[in-house]
Amino acid sequence: MEDEADIYDGIRSQFPLSFGKRTKSHLPLESIHNTTRRNAEPSSSSSLSSKGFPSLSSSSKAFLSELKNKGSGGRKRESNDGNVEPRKPNSTAEEDEGQEDDDGAMIGPPRPPPPSNLAEEAKEVMIGPPRPPPASSSADGDEDDDNVLIGPPRPPANLANSDSDEDEDAEDAEAEDQYRIPLSNEIVLKGHSKVVSALAVDHTGSRILSGSYDYSVHMYDFQGMNSHLQSFRQLEPFEGHQVRTLSWSPTSDRFLCVTGSAQAKIYDRDGLTLGEFVKGDMYIRDLKNTKGHISGLTCGEWHPKNKETILTSSEDGSLRIWDVNDFTSQKQVVKPKLPRPGRVPVTTCAWDREGKRIAGGVGDGSIQIWNVKTGWGSRPDLHIEKGHEDDITGLRFSSDGRILLSRSMDGSLKVWDLRQIKKPLQVFEELPNHYAQTNVAFSPDEQLIFTGTSVERESTIGGLLCFFDRTKLELVSKVGISPTCSVVQCSWHPRLNQVFATVGDKKQGGTHILYDPSLSQRGALVCVARAPRKKSVDDFQPSPVIHNPHALPLFRDQPSRKRQREKALKDPLKSHKPELPMTGPGFGGRVGTTKGSLLTQYLLKQGGMIKETWMDEDPREAILKYADVAAKDPKYIAPAYAATQPETVFAKSDSEDEEK
């Protein structure tokens, strides 16, 4: 044995340590998608209940366990002497077959037949011939004395009651099959602290941009993202300004970022800043003479065909077309038509599918459309007055350019036929909207129109995604996205066949992605199935030890000017404040004014050894009393100038003259 062990160790040493190990077991895709399923199917309590069998009672379970212990053969309960044992009160017909004697005489009255499914539940061999199924109570009148069923079998009793429910379910299933909306599974891209107001998915479906009211833009990549669903880059385009619109270029190599500031920015695909458009002069009244917007931007969109042209709208009441190669000035300034002179903000803008027309939603509720052509001006080609009663938040052209969708903060969605603009084709009401970035979109085949709704203050209904049929102009489905957050932006990507919806409130925000494993492609399917990489020893990074973080002035926080001013006022040298007289006991080398400041001073004063006479003397007399002593015994100055010094003459006091 020792030789065999040595031989094994010698052979084993020739192979690497990983040889012979099992590969990691990968979870099947079905179990992964089950975790992201929106409507979880109720799991069956047991295999029997799923097959339609009733649940077992306690007595049946005891009987089955007894059958298993005794086996499935013939069970004649006879003693060694051949005498038949008495029947137990709880014994069944199968046990009683073994209690019959050789003559076939049964002891006691006949027993009732047991339930027909006990042998099947026990999965044992049935003793005796199979029993007929129990007859239903509703078929008693149709059967004769021989239990022969007359006519076809009856349908289940509860079928008539569930006809209406089944019809509704069938209609919903037909609607889903007809439009093939991918709604079975859902994932959420989190990371924002406020509502997500901007969304952009590139044309290949590999990268997602989400902008929020927390002033940041998060970039997600499906190919490099695992099941943790983390963004690979965060941007803050303009400090203190909300992100309002994001738009990819036709080639998906750059994207446009529109914030609440007056300057739009262009970034490359990796999030590096390429340029920032110029801001106009706010003191020039005519907007056509300014080089850029002078107020906050409201919306922006890249040209659908030309990768060098973008469109922006602003609160200054103008739309501008820019060339991305020239950030110093715009190409065209468009001023909407107004009933009276003034500045009315343009709340949203949009290109048509071919980039030959632009549409703008004006703050007075009107919708104006311009044809982009040589020599065109600010006069609109189509003008829909009073299209909405409140600000317009979203516009969308159809691919054929005949239909225009408009979404507004008045809680309505309107479908316009641009050949007849006097009246909308359909108005969908009761769609609450509290955000200026709520949009409306088409499905890839343009059979459906969908938009999001906002959460009202006292309502129990959360944020919904409402789908409407374009041809029938009726509601198809309402999909609940979030119970507490409003749905703002929505999109249906044609290549991925996945629905994107941004939600949020004042405290949180995220992007919901709805997909179906059988209908969708790539996108969410790629990142959900990718498990995060396990940490290894090489990933360990010790945290640096900081012994004194605020020792250097470089790391200290600069105090505010108010605190510096208060500190300087307390400093007597910097404030040049005179010393106040002492009002209490002395401190800091100064003698106090109270009599009992020190015990020794108090005793000397009371004993008369300290006499303070300077308070009662005249200052002039106190000085002149030393004049005779200075004349007789000069010590310092007088001997040097005794010969030349004139005689000092002191003025006599006038007190005697005053007294006379």
XYZ file of C-alpha atoms in Angstrom, residues 94-482:
389
model
C -57.561 -3.543 1.666
C -56.745 -4.853 5.117
C -60.126 -6.556 5.366
C -59.418 -8.618 2.269
C -56.772 -10.364 4.288
C -59.276 -11.058 7.089
C -61.507 -13.318 4.972
C -61.217 -17.027 5.622
C -60.786 -19.777 3.070
C -64.572 -20.069 2.532
C -64.816 -16.351 1.670
C -67.010 -15.552 4.680
C -66.471 -11.974 5.845
C -66.727 -11.152 9.501
C -68.910 -8.118 10.169
C -70.868 -5.867 7.825
C -69.371 -4.807 4.464
C -67.082 -1.807 4.601
C -67.530 1.365 2.554
C -65.148 1.737 -0.380
C -62.162 4.000 0.334
C -61.360 7.109 -1.772
C -60.179 6.174 -5.220
C -56.970 8.182 -5.153
C -55.304 6.715 -2.062
C -53.469 4.035 -3.998
C -52.289 6.563 -6.521
C -51.089 8.924 -3.793
C -49.168 6.160 -2.117
C -47.662 5.198 -5.475
C -48.009 1.530 -4.468
C -49.501 -1.461 -6.254
C -53.294 -1.405 -5.947
C -54.836 -4.426 -4.247
C -57.834 -5.774 -6.131
C -59.543 -4.425 -9.234
C -59.568 -0.660 -9.840
C -62.549 1.192 -8.443
C -64.753 3.465 -10.592
C -64.326 7.242 -10.119
C -66.734 8.826 -7.639
C -69.868 10.198 -9.265
C -70.457 13.962 -9.042
C -73.421 15.207 -7.029
C -74.722 17.223 -9.948
C -75.146 14.172 -12.182
C -77.379 12.112 -9.877
C -80.522 12.811 -11.896
C -78.951 11.766 -15.180
C -77.742 8.363 -14.064
C -79.859 5.198 -13.805
C -79.747 2.563 -11.094
C -76.743 0.820 -12.662
C -74.618 4.054 -12.431
C -74.468 4.299 -16.223
C -73.812 7.895 -17.372
C -76.341 9.014 -20.002
C -75.090 11.550 -22.570
C -71.762 13.361 -22.752
C -69.926 14.142 -19.517
C -70.882 17.320 -17.769
C -68.499 20.284 -17.736
C -66.970 21.359 -14.410
C -69.351 23.104 -12.064
C -67.363 26.332 -11.771
C -66.962 26.844 -15.508
C -70.067 28.968 -15.921
C -69.048 31.305 -13.114
C -65.572 31.876 -14.529
C -66.603 32.580 -18.127
C -66.335 36.349 -17.727
C -62.943 36.172 -15.999
C -61.572 33.858 -18.654
C -62.856 36.126 -21.391
C -61.100 39.112 -19.833
C -57.886 37.154 -19.396
C -58.127 35.935 -22.959
C -58.610 39.485 -24.223
C -55.574 40.688 -22.271
C -53.535 37.768 -23.544
C -54.638 38.462 -27.110
C -53.730 42.136 -26.720
C -50.293 41.246 -25.401
C -49.788 38.704 -28.184
C -50.953 41.187 -30.771
C -48.663 44.046 -29.710
C -45.947 41.836 -28.179
C -45.034 44.267 -25.393
C -41.994 42.981 -23.462
C -43.245 43.248 -19.889
C -42.473 39.905 -18.238
C -39.164 40.856 -16.582
C -37.729 44.015 -15.075
C -34.418 45.393 -13.801
C -33.678 48.791 -12.239
C -30.603 50.962 -12.793
C -30.136 52.907 -9.567
C -27.683 55.579 -8.488
C -29.515 58.913 -8.570
C -30.750 60.710 -5.445
C -33.570 62.603 -7.208
C -35.967 62.080 -10.088
C -34.381 60.964 -13.374
C -35.457 63.613 -15.889
C -33.410 62.665 -18.972
C -32.826 59.383 -20.814
C -30.900 58.466 -23.947
C -30.109 55.019 -25.402
C -27.668 54.886 -28.290
C -28.731 53.417 -31.622
C -26.816 50.176 -31.118
C -28.407 49.648 -27.705
C -25.146 49.205 -25.820
C -24.966 52.396 -23.726
C -27.519 54.261 -21.647
C -27.386 57.837 -20.364
C -29.539 59.001 -17.459
C -29.673 62.579 -16.165
C -31.316 63.708 -12.965
C -32.358 66.676 -10.867
C -29.341 65.894 -8.665
C -27.191 67.646 -11.357
C -25.441 64.428 -12.454
C -25.339 62.193 -15.537
C -24.719 58.449 -15.153
C -23.363 56.340 -18.007
C -24.151 52.607 -18.216
C -22.666 50.028 -20.573
C -24.527 46.756 -21.085
C -21.431 44.963 -22.357
C -19.272 45.834 -19.362
C -21.957 45.742 -16.663
C -22.629 42.744 -14.415
C -25.654 41.852 -12.314
C -24.824 44.630 -9.820
C -25.967 47.131 -12.509
C -23.452 49.867 -11.633
C -22.615 52.837 -13.879
C -19.068 53.149 -15.170
C -18.936 56.969 -15.108
C -20.682 59.906 -13.439
C -20.618 63.457 -14.787
C -21.722 66.823 -13.436
C -22.160 68.997 -16.546
C -22.980 72.267 -14.815
C -22.810 72.738 -11.068
C -26.156 73.584 -9.513
C -28.241 73.052 -12.692
C -30.652 70.209 -13.374
C -30.103 67.902 -16.318
C -33.070 68.308 -18.662
C -32.295 66.514 -21.933
C -29.756 64.011 -23.291
C -29.475 63.103 -26.981
C -27.101 60.859 -28.939
C -25.703 61.775 -32.337
C -26.773 59.650 -35.356
C -23.421 57.825 -35.254
C -23.507 57.426 -31.433
C -19.987 58.809 -31.071
C -21.071 61.971 -29.212
C -24.000 63.111 -27.131
C -25.653 66.405 -26.270
C -26.309 67.423 -22.659
C -28.861 70.179 -21.946
C -29.030 71.563 -18.406
C -30.794 74.460 -16.718
C -27.933 76.774 -17.703
C -27.828 78.789 -20.911
C -24.997 76.724 -22.424
C -25.315 73.229 -23.873
C -22.362 70.844 -23.785
C -21.078 68.175 -26.162
C -19.397 65.018 -24.818
C -17.763 62.120 -26.573
C -18.838 58.512 -26.124
C -16.640 58.030 -23.049
C -17.856 61.142 -21.240
C -15.031 63.578 -22.068
C -16.031 67.186 -22.740
C -15.598 68.250 -26.354
C -17.002 71.764 -26.147
C -19.517 74.180 -24.695
C -21.681 76.565 -26.697
C -21.354 80.274 -26.090
C -23.753 82.310 -23.975
C -25.442 85.345 -25.498
C -25.425 88.942 -24.287
C -28.392 89.428 -22.002
C -28.423 93.219 -22.543
C -29.242 92.918 -26.246
C -32.984 92.991 -26.615
C -33.250 91.475 -30.087
C -32.561 87.744 -29.693
C -31.454 87.416 -33.327
C -28.437 89.589 -32.614
C -27.133 87.510 -29.720
C -24.614 84.746 -30.277
C -26.391 82.259 -28.002
C -29.130 81.723 -25.485
C -29.366 84.205 -22.636
C -31.586 82.142 -20.280
C -31.813 78.552 -19.102
C -32.283 75.804 -21.677
C -35.426 73.674 -21.673
C -34.821 71.023 -24.340
C -32.439 69.915 -27.079
C -32.154 67.212 -29.699
C -29.554 66.048 -32.208
C -30.401 66.060 -35.896
C -31.625 62.547 -36.868
C -29.562 62.443 -40.098
C -26.823 65.084 -39.913
C -24.246 64.511 -37.181
C -23.098 68.170 -37.284
C -26.414 69.855 -36.389
C -28.358 70.137 -33.150
C -31.473 72.007 -32.011
C -32.036 73.718 -28.640
C -34.876 75.647 -27.025
C -34.676 78.056 -24.127
C -36.620 80.106 -21.625
C -35.540 83.252 -23.462
C -38.227 82.500 -26.069
C -36.125 81.237 -28.981
C -35.044 78.070 -30.763
C -31.510 77.856 -32.139
C -29.824 75.518 -34.598
C -26.122 74.973 -33.944
C -23.117 73.543 -35.761
C -21.160 71.298 -33.374
C -17.901 72.314 -35.061
C -18.424 75.984 -34.141
C -19.155 76.648 -30.493
C -18.945 80.449 -30.823
C -22.196 81.180 -32.680
C -25.407 79.542 -33.867
C -26.471 78.865 -37.454
C -30.107 79.925 -37.185
C -32.326 81.704 -34.655
C -36.050 80.920 -34.668
C -38.478 83.161 -32.790
C -42.003 81.773 -32.365
C -45.042 83.767 -33.351
C -46.692 85.488 -30.383
C -50.028 87.312 -30.106
C -48.295 90.287 -28.483
C -44.628 91.350 -28.254
C -42.683 89.821 -25.399
C -40.655 86.823 -24.357
C -42.554 83.573 -23.853
C -40.426 80.505 -23.061
C -40.208 77.607 -25.502
C -40.710 74.545 -23.297
C -39.821 71.744 -25.743
C -38.636 71.084 -29.295
C -38.307 68.138 -31.688
C -37.087 67.137 -35.162
C -39.162 65.037 -37.497
C -37.840 61.649 -38.676
C -36.067 63.079 -41.764
C -34.820 66.274 -40.118
C -36.751 68.535 -42.521
C -39.096 70.064 -39.957
C -38.823 71.273 -36.394
C -41.593 71.680 -33.847
C -41.676 73.816 -30.759
C -44.028 73.951 -27.803
C -44.500 77.529 -26.602
C -45.403 78.581 -23.082
C -48.761 80.028 -24.184
C -49.954 76.514 -25.121
C -49.410 76.786 -28.863
C -47.554 74.315 -31.109
C -45.578 75.784 -34.012
C -43.874 73.887 -36.848
C -41.254 75.215 -39.279
C -39.970 73.657 -42.506
C -36.179 73.717 -42.662
C -35.298 75.086 -46.102
C -33.094 77.676 -47.713
C -34.026 81.214 -46.817
C -36.591 80.245 -44.200
C -37.402 82.616 -41.373
C -39.221 82.673 -38.066
C -42.738 82.593 -39.488
C -44.197 79.143 -38.704
C -45.612 77.008 -41.495
C -48.124 75.383 -39.123
C -49.488 77.132 -36.077
C -51.795 75.345 -33.613
C -53.161 77.971 -31.265
C -54.189 76.889 -27.787
C -53.064 73.325 -28.329
C -52.901 72.836 -24.564
C -53.975 74.726 -21.496
C -50.603 74.371 -19.755
C -46.920 73.994 -20.621
C -46.121 71.410 -23.288
C -43.568 68.850 -22.069
C -43.107 66.551 -25.077
C -43.554 66.451 -28.881
C -43.058 63.502 -31.232
C -43.448 63.123 -35.013
C -44.458 59.869 -36.648
C -42.163 58.314 -39.246
C -44.419 59.385 -42.133
C -44.620 62.946 -40.767
C -48.418 63.033 -40.698
C -49.061 62.474 -36.998
C -47.807 64.645 -34.151
C -48.094 63.675 -30.500
C -48.100 66.306 -27.765
C -47.878 65.830 -23.992
C -48.666 68.597 -21.530
C -48.748 69.379 -17.834
C -52.528 69.794 -18.071
C -52.767 65.992 -17.787
C -53.581 65.248 -21.411
C -52.046 63.531 -24.442
C -53.232 64.740 -27.845
C -52.885 63.134 -31.267
C -52.762 65.640 -34.140
C -53.159 65.069 -37.864
C -50.930 67.698 -39.464
C -53.200 67.790 -42.516
C -56.098 68.936 -40.316
C -54.806 70.907 -37.372
C -58.016 72.626 -36.352
C -58.992 69.774 -34.071
C -56.991 66.871 -32.595
C -57.812 63.327 -33.648
C -57.999 62.137 -30.060
C -57.470 63.550 -26.573
C -56.500 61.185 -23.756
C -57.303 62.730 -20.390
C -56.551 61.815 -16.764
C -52.819 61.434 -17.300
C -51.316 63.480 -14.438
C -48.033 65.180 -15.230
C -45.976 67.237 -12.765
C -42.595 67.280 -14.538
C -41.526 69.502 -17.436
C -39.583 66.639 -19.064
C -42.385 64.061 -19.377
C -42.319 62.803 -22.958
C -44.408 60.679 -25.306
C -43.120 58.012 -27.705
C -44.054 55.480 -30.368
C -43.420 51.746 -30.363
C -40.911 50.514 -32.992
C -43.694 49.516 -35.396
C -45.675 52.652 -34.419
C -48.775 50.637 -33.586
C -48.686 51.866 -30.003
C -48.353 55.253 -28.314
C -47.141 55.306 -24.711
C -46.329 57.851 -22.034
C -45.763 58.004 -18.278
C -47.862 59.442 -15.478
C -46.970 61.247 -12.266
C -48.003 60.392 -8.725
C -50.559 62.773 -7.281
C -50.403 63.903 -3.689
C -53.484 62.173 -2.252
C -53.729 59.330 -4.765
C -53.010 55.661 -4.099
C -52.068 54.991 -7.747
C -48.340 54.993 -8.453
C -46.448 55.864 -11.594
C -47.911 54.137 -14.671
C -46.868 53.515 -18.242
C -49.974 53.867 -20.434
C -50.147 52.244 -23.891
C -52.636 53.407 -26.559
C -53.519 51.961 -29.949
C -52.630 54.336 -32.755
C -55.269 53.154 -35.241
C -58.146 52.580 -32.818
C -57.100 55.538 -30.600
C -58.044 53.729 -27.416
C -56.321 52.604 -24.250
C -54.651 49.207 -24.525
C -52.888 48.679 -21.215
C -51.698 50.391 -18.048
C -48.490 49.003 -16.603
C -47.523 49.841 -13.034
C -43.858 50.864 -12.831
C -43.447 52.261 -9.308
